[in-house]
């Protein structure tokens, strides 16, 4: 994805309200496209996320090389990776952005990071004709389901849910992967 706008290009210190309860000083993360050197940290976050199919390090390195334009990483104040969202435009349906994996490091969760990464990448792709967002989620992944519901609500878009890959196809006791398809976006 193209680099973020000027407001995202520098770390800014600001007061953040967390769920209306507590105000605290926080350093805002920055969002940009991954570099190949981000691959190992992406692999680390995926391996520690708990709910992801972890791919090889090679896969993350290759992703950073070839799909950087449709991938976003969030960096903390120390320039360490706080989270990532990988995705691509479907070759047969380029109006559709498929979210492959999204993960946020433990210490950064529930602060809107995943939502902002999704907003960031989809916002950059909308001018290129993207009108639908897809992701597969297993039925027990409440955080991920809520993430995509929240995105659909904010965009006043409908979300359809269908089985994409069944337990039989995935094997090894893997839960089914339910396709969440959001859109059309205005
Ligand atoms: C799913 C995940 C990426 C969410 O990241 P996050 O930065 O904590 O999410 P956000 O803070 O942006 O929250 C997005 C929405 O989900 C909700 N949410 C987040 N975590 C939640 C949880 N554990 N339970 C219920 N809702 C949750 C938030 O309240 C928010 O909803 P809202 O807009 O109504 O307030 C993170 O939990 C994670 O890395 N999980 C492990 C990896 C994974 O399962 N990835 C998804 C499959 S590819």
mmCIF file of C-alpha atoms and ligand atoms in Angstrom:
data_model
loop_
_atom_site.group_PDB
_atom_site.id
_atom_site.type_symbol
_atom_site.label_atom_id
_atom_site.label_comp_id
_atom_site.label_asym_id
_atom_site.label_seq_id
_atom_site.Cartn_x
_atom_site.Cartn_y
_atom_site.Cartn_z
ATOM 1 C CA UNK A 1 0.000 0.000 0.000
ATOM 2 C CA UNK A 2 1.230 3.510 -0.589
ATOM 3 C CA UNK A 3 2.750 5.126 2.471
ATOM 4 C CA UNK A 4 0.267 6.750 4.854
ATOM 5 C CA UNK A 5 -0.519 10.434 4.757
ATOM 6 C CA UNK A 6 1.495 13.052 6.553
ATOM 7 C CA UNK A 7 -0.533 12.668 9.748
ATOM 8 C CA UNK A 8 0.557 9.058 9.936
ATOM 9 C CA UNK A 9 4.174 9.590 8.982
ATOM 10 C CA UNK A 10 5.374 10.761 12.379
ATOM 11 C CA UNK A 11 4.821 9.476 15.860
ATOM 12 C CA UNK A 12 2.496 11.849 17.633
ATOM 13 C CA UNK A 13 1.913 12.063 21.329
ATOM 14 C CA UNK A 14 -1.707 12.542 22.241
ATOM 15 C CA UNK A 15 -4.285 11.826 24.857
ATOM 16 C CA UNK A 16 -6.392 8.781 24.052
ATOM 17 C CA UNK A 17 -9.716 7.855 25.601
ATOM 18 C CA UNK A 18 -10.044 4.102 26.128
ATOM 19 C CA UNK A 19 -13.653 2.917 26.088
ATOM 20 C CA UNK A 20 -14.745 6.069 27.883
ATOM 21 C CA UNK A 21 -13.099 4.991 31.127
ATOM 22 C CA UNK A 22 -9.529 6.095 31.291
ATOM 23 C CA UNK A 23 -7.512 8.785 29.599
ATOM 24 C CA UNK A 24 -3.790 8.209 29.211
ATOM 25 C CA UNK A 25 -0.819 9.426 27.267
ATOM 26 C CA UNK A 26 -0.074 7.133 24.377
ATOM 27 C CA UNK A 27 2.263 7.272 21.438
ATOM 28 C CA UNK A 28 0.289 6.668 18.306
ATOM 29 C CA UNK A 29 1.530 3.831 16.091
ATOM 30 C CA UNK A 30 2.442 4.525 12.504
ATOM 31 C CA UNK A 31 1.138 2.572 9.528
ATOM 32 C CA UNK A 32 2.978 1.773 6.349
ATOM 33 C CA UNK A 33 3.834 -0.936 3.836
ATOM 34 C CA UNK A 34 6.160 -3.710 5.001
ATOM 35 C CA UNK A 35 9.796 -3.990 4.045
ATOM 36 C CA UNK A 36 11.347 -7.415 3.442
ATOM 37 C CA UNK A 37 13.168 -6.950 6.751
ATOM 38 C CA UNK A 38 9.757 -6.934 8.511
ATOM 39 C CA UNK A 39 9.120 -10.565 7.502
ATOM 40 C CA UNK A 40 10.734 -12.203 10.562
ATOM 41 C CA UNK A 41 8.849 -9.934 13.003
ATOM 42 C CA UNK A 42 5.589 -10.679 11.180
ATOM 43 C CA UNK A 43 6.328 -14.374 11.537
ATOM 44 C CA UNK A 44 6.983 -13.858 15.280
ATOM 45 C CA UNK A 45 3.684 -12.041 15.799
ATOM 46 C CA UNK A 46 1.818 -14.726 13.845
ATOM 47 C CA UNK A 47 3.503 -17.524 15.793
ATOM 48 C CA UNK A 48 2.571 -15.910 19.122
ATOM 49 C CA UNK A 49 -0.939 -14.826 18.120
ATOM 50 C CA UNK A 50 -2.484 -18.078 19.246
ATOM 51 C CA UNK A 51 -5.262 -18.288 16.698
ATOM 52 C CA UNK A 52 -3.489 -18.221 13.353
ATOM 53 C CA UNK A 53 -2.235 -20.806 10.920
ATOM 54 C CA UNK A 54 1.463 -19.952 10.999
ATOM 55 C CA UNK A 55 3.150 -20.046 7.630
ATOM 56 C CA UNK A 56 6.857 -20.389 6.971
ATOM 57 C CA UNK A 57 9.170 -17.438 7.454
ATOM 58 C CA UNK A 58 9.774 -17.702 3.738
ATOM 59 C CA UNK A 59 6.072 -17.008 3.094
ATOM 60 C CA UNK A 60 6.167 -13.774 5.119
ATOM 61 C CA UNK A 61 9.385 -12.634 3.418
ATOM 62 C CA UNK A 62 7.912 -13.342 0.009
ATOM 63 C CA UNK A 63 4.708 -11.545 0.997
ATOM 64 C CA UNK A 64 6.684 -8.447 1.974
ATOM 65 C CA UNK A 65 8.425 -8.509 -1.385
ATOM 66 C CA UNK A 66 5.458 -9.129 -3.672
ATOM 67 C CA UNK A 67 2.321 -7.949 -1.824
ATOM 68 C CA UNK A 68 3.609 -4.902 0.067
ATOM 69 C CA UNK A 69 1.112 -2.636 -1.702
ATOM 70 C CA UNK A 70 -1.834 -4.514 -0.181
ATOM 71 C CA UNK A 71 -0.288 -5.135 3.223
ATOM 72 C CA UNK A 72 0.095 -2.829 6.207
ATOM 73 C CA UNK A 73 2.281 -2.961 9.274
ATOM 74 C CA UNK A 74 1.875 -0.929 12.458
ATOM 75 C CA UNK A 75 5.020 0.245 14.235
ATOM 76 C CA UNK A 76 5.243 1.399 17.825
ATOM 77 C CA UNK A 77 7.209 4.358 19.143
ATOM 78 C CA UNK A 78 10.396 2.278 19.184
ATOM 79 C CA UNK A 79 9.860 1.298 15.555
ATOM 80 C CA UNK A 80 9.011 -2.260 16.552
ATOM 81 C CA UNK A 81 6.220 -4.123 14.807
ATOM 82 C CA UNK A 82 2.969 -3.966 16.798
ATOM 83 C CA UNK A 83 0.813 -5.705 14.213
ATOM 84 C CA UNK A 84 0.278 -6.503 10.561
ATOM 85 C CA UNK A 85 -2.491 -7.138 8.074
ATOM 86 C CA UNK A 86 -1.716 -9.060 4.894
ATOM 87 C CA UNK A 87 -4.016 -9.162 1.910
ATOM 88 C CA UNK A 88 -4.369 -9.043 -1.838
ATOM 89 C CA UNK A 89 -6.791 -8.056 -4.583
ATOM 90 C CA UNK A 90 -8.346 -11.213 -5.967
ATOM 91 C CA UNK A 91 -6.909 -11.848 -9.455
ATOM 92 C CA UNK A 92 -10.330 -12.825 -10.846
ATOM 93 C CA UNK A 93 -12.184 -10.088 -8.932
ATOM 94 C CA UNK A 94 -9.917 -7.065 -8.490
ATOM 95 C CA UNK A 95 -12.768 -5.090 -6.886
ATOM 96 C CA UNK A 96 -12.353 -7.413 -3.889
ATOM 97 C CA UNK A 97 -9.676 -7.082 -1.235
ATOM 98 C CA UNK A 98 -9.076 -10.394 0.536
ATOM 99 C CA UNK A 99 -7.618 -10.128 4.028
ATOM 100 C CA UNK A 100 -5.293 -13.059 4.424
ATOM 101 C CA UNK A 101 -4.060 -12.593 7.994
ATOM 102 C CA UNK A 102 -4.379 -9.917 10.649
ATOM 103 C CA UNK A 103 -2.555 -10.079 13.966
ATOM 104 C CA UNK A 104 -1.749 -7.639 16.728
ATOM 105 C CA UNK A 105 0.912 -8.219 19.380
ATOM 106 C CA UNK A 106 -0.430 -9.051 22.825
ATOM 107 C CA UNK A 107 0.484 -5.751 24.452
ATOM 108 C CA UNK A 108 -1.210 -3.707 21.736
ATOM 109 C CA UNK A 109 -4.622 -5.357 21.544
ATOM 110 C CA UNK A 110 -8.024 -3.737 22.093
ATOM 111 C CA UNK A 111 -6.781 -0.284 21.181
ATOM 112 C CA UNK A 112 -8.282 -0.157 17.714
ATOM 113 C CA UNK A 113 -5.057 -1.152 15.958
ATOM 114 C CA UNK A 114 -6.531 -3.910 13.788
ATOM 115 C CA UNK A 115 -9.450 -1.655 12.766
ATOM 116 C CA UNK A 116 -7.086 1.143 11.859
ATOM 117 C CA UNK A 117 -4.889 -1.194 9.799
ATOM 118 C CA UNK A 118 -7.964 -2.410 7.915
ATOM 119 C CA UNK A 119 -9.197 1.160 7.397
ATOM 120 C CA UNK A 120 -5.727 2.158 6.204
ATOM 121 C CA UNK A 121 -5.285 -0.541 3.582
ATOM 122 C CA UNK A 122 -8.863 -0.421 2.287
ATOM 123 C CA UNK A 123 -8.792 3.400 2.234
ATOM 124 C CA UNK A 124 -5.715 3.282 0.002
ATOM 125 C CA UNK A 125 -7.316 0.717 -2.342
ATOM 126 C CA UNK A 126 -10.752 2.328 -2.686
ATOM 127 C CA UNK A 127 -9.573 4.855 -5.313
ATOM 128 C CA UNK A 128 -8.299 1.860 -7.326
ATOM 129 C CA UNK A 129 -11.783 0.337 -7.478
ATOM 130 C CA UNK A 130 -11.951 -1.908 -4.429
ATOM 131 C CA UNK A 131 -15.595 -2.165 -3.265
ATOM 132 C CA UNK A 132 -15.660 -5.447 -1.342
ATOM 133 C CA UNK A 133 -13.635 -6.752 1.598
ATOM 134 C CA UNK A 134 -13.362 -10.460 2.327
ATOM 135 C CA UNK A 135 -11.814 -12.459 5.140
ATOM 136 C CA UNK A 136 -12.207 -15.966 6.448
ATOM 137 C CA UNK A 137 -12.675 -16.433 10.162
ATOM 138 C CA UNK A 138 -13.205 -19.548 12.269
ATOM 139 C CA UNK A 139 -16.500 -19.522 14.221
ATOM 140 C CA UNK A 140 -14.768 -19.338 17.633
ATOM 141 C CA UNK A 141 -12.679 -16.232 16.839
ATOM 142 C CA UNK A 142 -14.829 -13.580 18.497
ATOM 143 C CA UNK A 143 -12.228 -10.815 18.250
ATOM 144 C CA UNK A 144 -11.793 -11.300 14.534
ATOM 145 C CA UNK A 145 -15.539 -11.587 13.859
ATOM 146 C CA UNK A 146 -16.118 -8.368 15.786
ATOM 147 C CA UNK A 147 -13.331 -6.656 13.849
ATOM 148 C CA UNK A 148 -15.061 -7.278 10.516
ATOM 149 C CA UNK A 149 -18.549 -6.555 11.896
ATOM 150 C CA UNK A 150 -17.271 -3.263 13.227
ATOM 151 C CA UNK A 151 -15.740 -2.390 9.831
ATOM 152 C CA UNK A 152 -19.018 -3.243 8.053
ATOM 153 C CA UNK A 153 -21.035 -1.138 10.496
ATOM 154 C CA UNK A 154 -18.713 1.849 10.184
ATOM 155 C CA UNK A 155 -19.045 1.681 6.403
ATOM 156 C CA UNK A 156 -22.810 1.102 6.520
ATOM 157 C CA UNK A 157 -22.236 -2.032 4.424
ATOM 158 C CA UNK A 158 -23.764 -5.492 4.636
ATOM 159 C CA UNK A 159 -21.722 -8.543 5.620
ATOM 160 C CA UNK A 160 -22.535 -11.987 4.237
ATOM 161 C CA UNK A 161 -21.196 -15.097 5.918
ATOM 162 C CA UNK A 162 -20.803 -18.451 4.111
ATOM 163 C CA UNK A 163 -18.570 -21.477 4.540
ATOM 164 C CA UNK A 164 -15.564 -21.151 2.222
ATOM 165 C CA UNK A 165 -13.452 -24.110 3.350
ATOM 166 C CA UNK A 166 -14.990 -26.931 5.382
ATOM 167 C CA UNK A 167 -13.440 -28.984 8.181
ATOM 168 C CA UNK A 168 -13.148 -31.876 5.734
ATOM 169 C CA UNK A 169 -11.148 -29.788 3.272
ATOM 170 C CA UNK A 170 -8.933 -28.235 5.951
ATOM 171 C CA UNK A 171 -8.291 -31.500 7.805
ATOM 172 C CA UNK A 172 -6.468 -32.117 11.110
ATOM 173 C CA UNK A 173 -9.453 -31.003 13.209
ATOM 174 C CA UNK A 174 -9.295 -27.478 11.774
ATOM 175 C CA UNK A 175 -12.513 -25.517 12.272
ATOM 176 C CA UNK A 176 -14.324 -24.392 9.117
ATOM 177 C CA UNK A 177 -13.231 -21.088 7.621
ATOM 178 C CA UNK A 178 -16.254 -18.847 7.177
ATOM 179 C CA UNK A 179 -16.036 -16.278 4.410
ATOM 180 C CA UNK A 180 -17.109 -12.832 5.589
ATOM 181 C CA UNK A 181 -17.849 -10.658 2.574
ATOM 182 C CA UNK A 182 -18.470 -6.968 3.188
ATOM 183 C CA UNK A 183 -19.822 -4.545 0.622
ATOM 184 C CA UNK A 184 -20.447 -2.941 -1.678
ATOM 185 C CA UNK A 185 -18.639 0.007 -0.140
ATOM 186 C CA UNK A 186 -19.975 3.391 -1.302
HETATM 187 C C1 LIG B 1 -8.205 -10.215 16.017
HETATM 188 C C2 LIG B 1 -7.159 -9.171 16.419
HETATM 189 C C3 LIG B 1 -6.275 -8.894 15.194
HETATM 190 C C4 LIG B 1 -7.872 -7.873 16.833
HETATM 191 O O1 LIG B 1 -6.886 -6.874 17.054
HETATM 192 P P1 LIG B 1 -7.148 -5.593 17.970
HETATM 193 O O2 LIG B 1 -6.200 -4.536 17.554
HETATM 194 O O3 LIG B 1 -7.150 -5.991 19.400
HETATM 195 O O4 LIG B 1 -8.650 -5.203 17.543
HETATM 196 P P2 LIG B 1 -9.317 -3.747 17.658
HETATM 197 O O5 LIG B 1 -8.880 -3.128 18.944
HETATM 198 O O6 LIG B 1 -9.080 -2.986 16.403
HETATM 199 O O7 LIG B 1 -10.866 -4.121 17.793
HETATM 200 C C5 LIG B 1 -11.727 -4.262 16.674
HETATM 201 C C6 LIG B 1 -13.108 -4.616 17.207
HETATM 202 O O8 LIG B 1 -13.091 -5.933 17.776
HETATM 203 C C7 LIG B 1 -13.431 -5.900 19.157
HETATM 204 N N1 LIG B 1 -12.570 -6.857 19.847
HETATM 205 C C8 LIG B 1 -11.225 -6.895 19.867
HETATM 206 N N2 LIG B 1 -10.793 -7.924 20.607
HETATM 207 C C9 LIG B 1 -11.896 -8.538 21.063
HETATM 208 C C10 LIG B 1 -12.109 -9.690 21.880
HETATM 209 N N3 LIG B 1 -11.072 -10.394 22.376
HETATM 210 N N4 LIG B 1 -13.384 -10.069 22.135
HETATM 211 C C11 LIG B 1 -14.440 -9.384 21.626
HETATM 212 N N5 LIG B 1 -14.305 -8.269 20.833
HETATM 213 C C12 LIG B 1 -13.046 -7.860 20.567
HETATM 214 C C13 LIG B 1 -13.169 -4.477 19.594
HETATM 215 O O9 LIG B 1 -13.933 -4.116 20.711
HETATM 216 C C14 LIG B 1 -13.582 -3.710 18.339
HETATM 217 O O10 LIG B 1 -14.980 -3.644 18.243
HETATM 218 P P3 LIG B 1 -15.727 -2.213 18.326
HETATM 219 O O11 LIG B 1 -15.313 -1.485 17.072
HETATM 220 O O12 LIG B 1 -17.143 -2.572 18.389
HETATM 221 O O13 LIG B 1 -15.200 -1.552 19.575
HETATM 222 C C15 LIG B 1 -6.292 -9.654 17.619
HETATM 223 O O14 LIG B 1 -7.160 -10.066 18.661
HETATM 224 C C16 LIG B 1 -5.360 -10.802 17.279
HETATM 225 O O15 LIG B 1 -4.230 -10.579 16.842
HETATM 226 N N6 LIG B 1 -5.804 -12.061 17.460
HETATM 227 C C17 LIG B 1 -5.003 -13.247 17.151
HETATM 228 C C18 LIG B 1 -4.854 -13.445 15.651
HETATM 229 C C19 LIG B 1 -6.192 -13.640 14.986
HETATM 230 O O16 LIG B 1 -7.077 -14.316 15.485
HETATM 231 N N7 LIG B 1 -6.352 -13.019 13.780
HETATM 232 C C20 LIG B 1 -7.581 -13.085 13.021
HETATM 233 C C21 LIG B 1 -7.657 -14.273 12.134
HETATM 234 S S1 LIG B 1 -6.823 -13.984 10.585
#
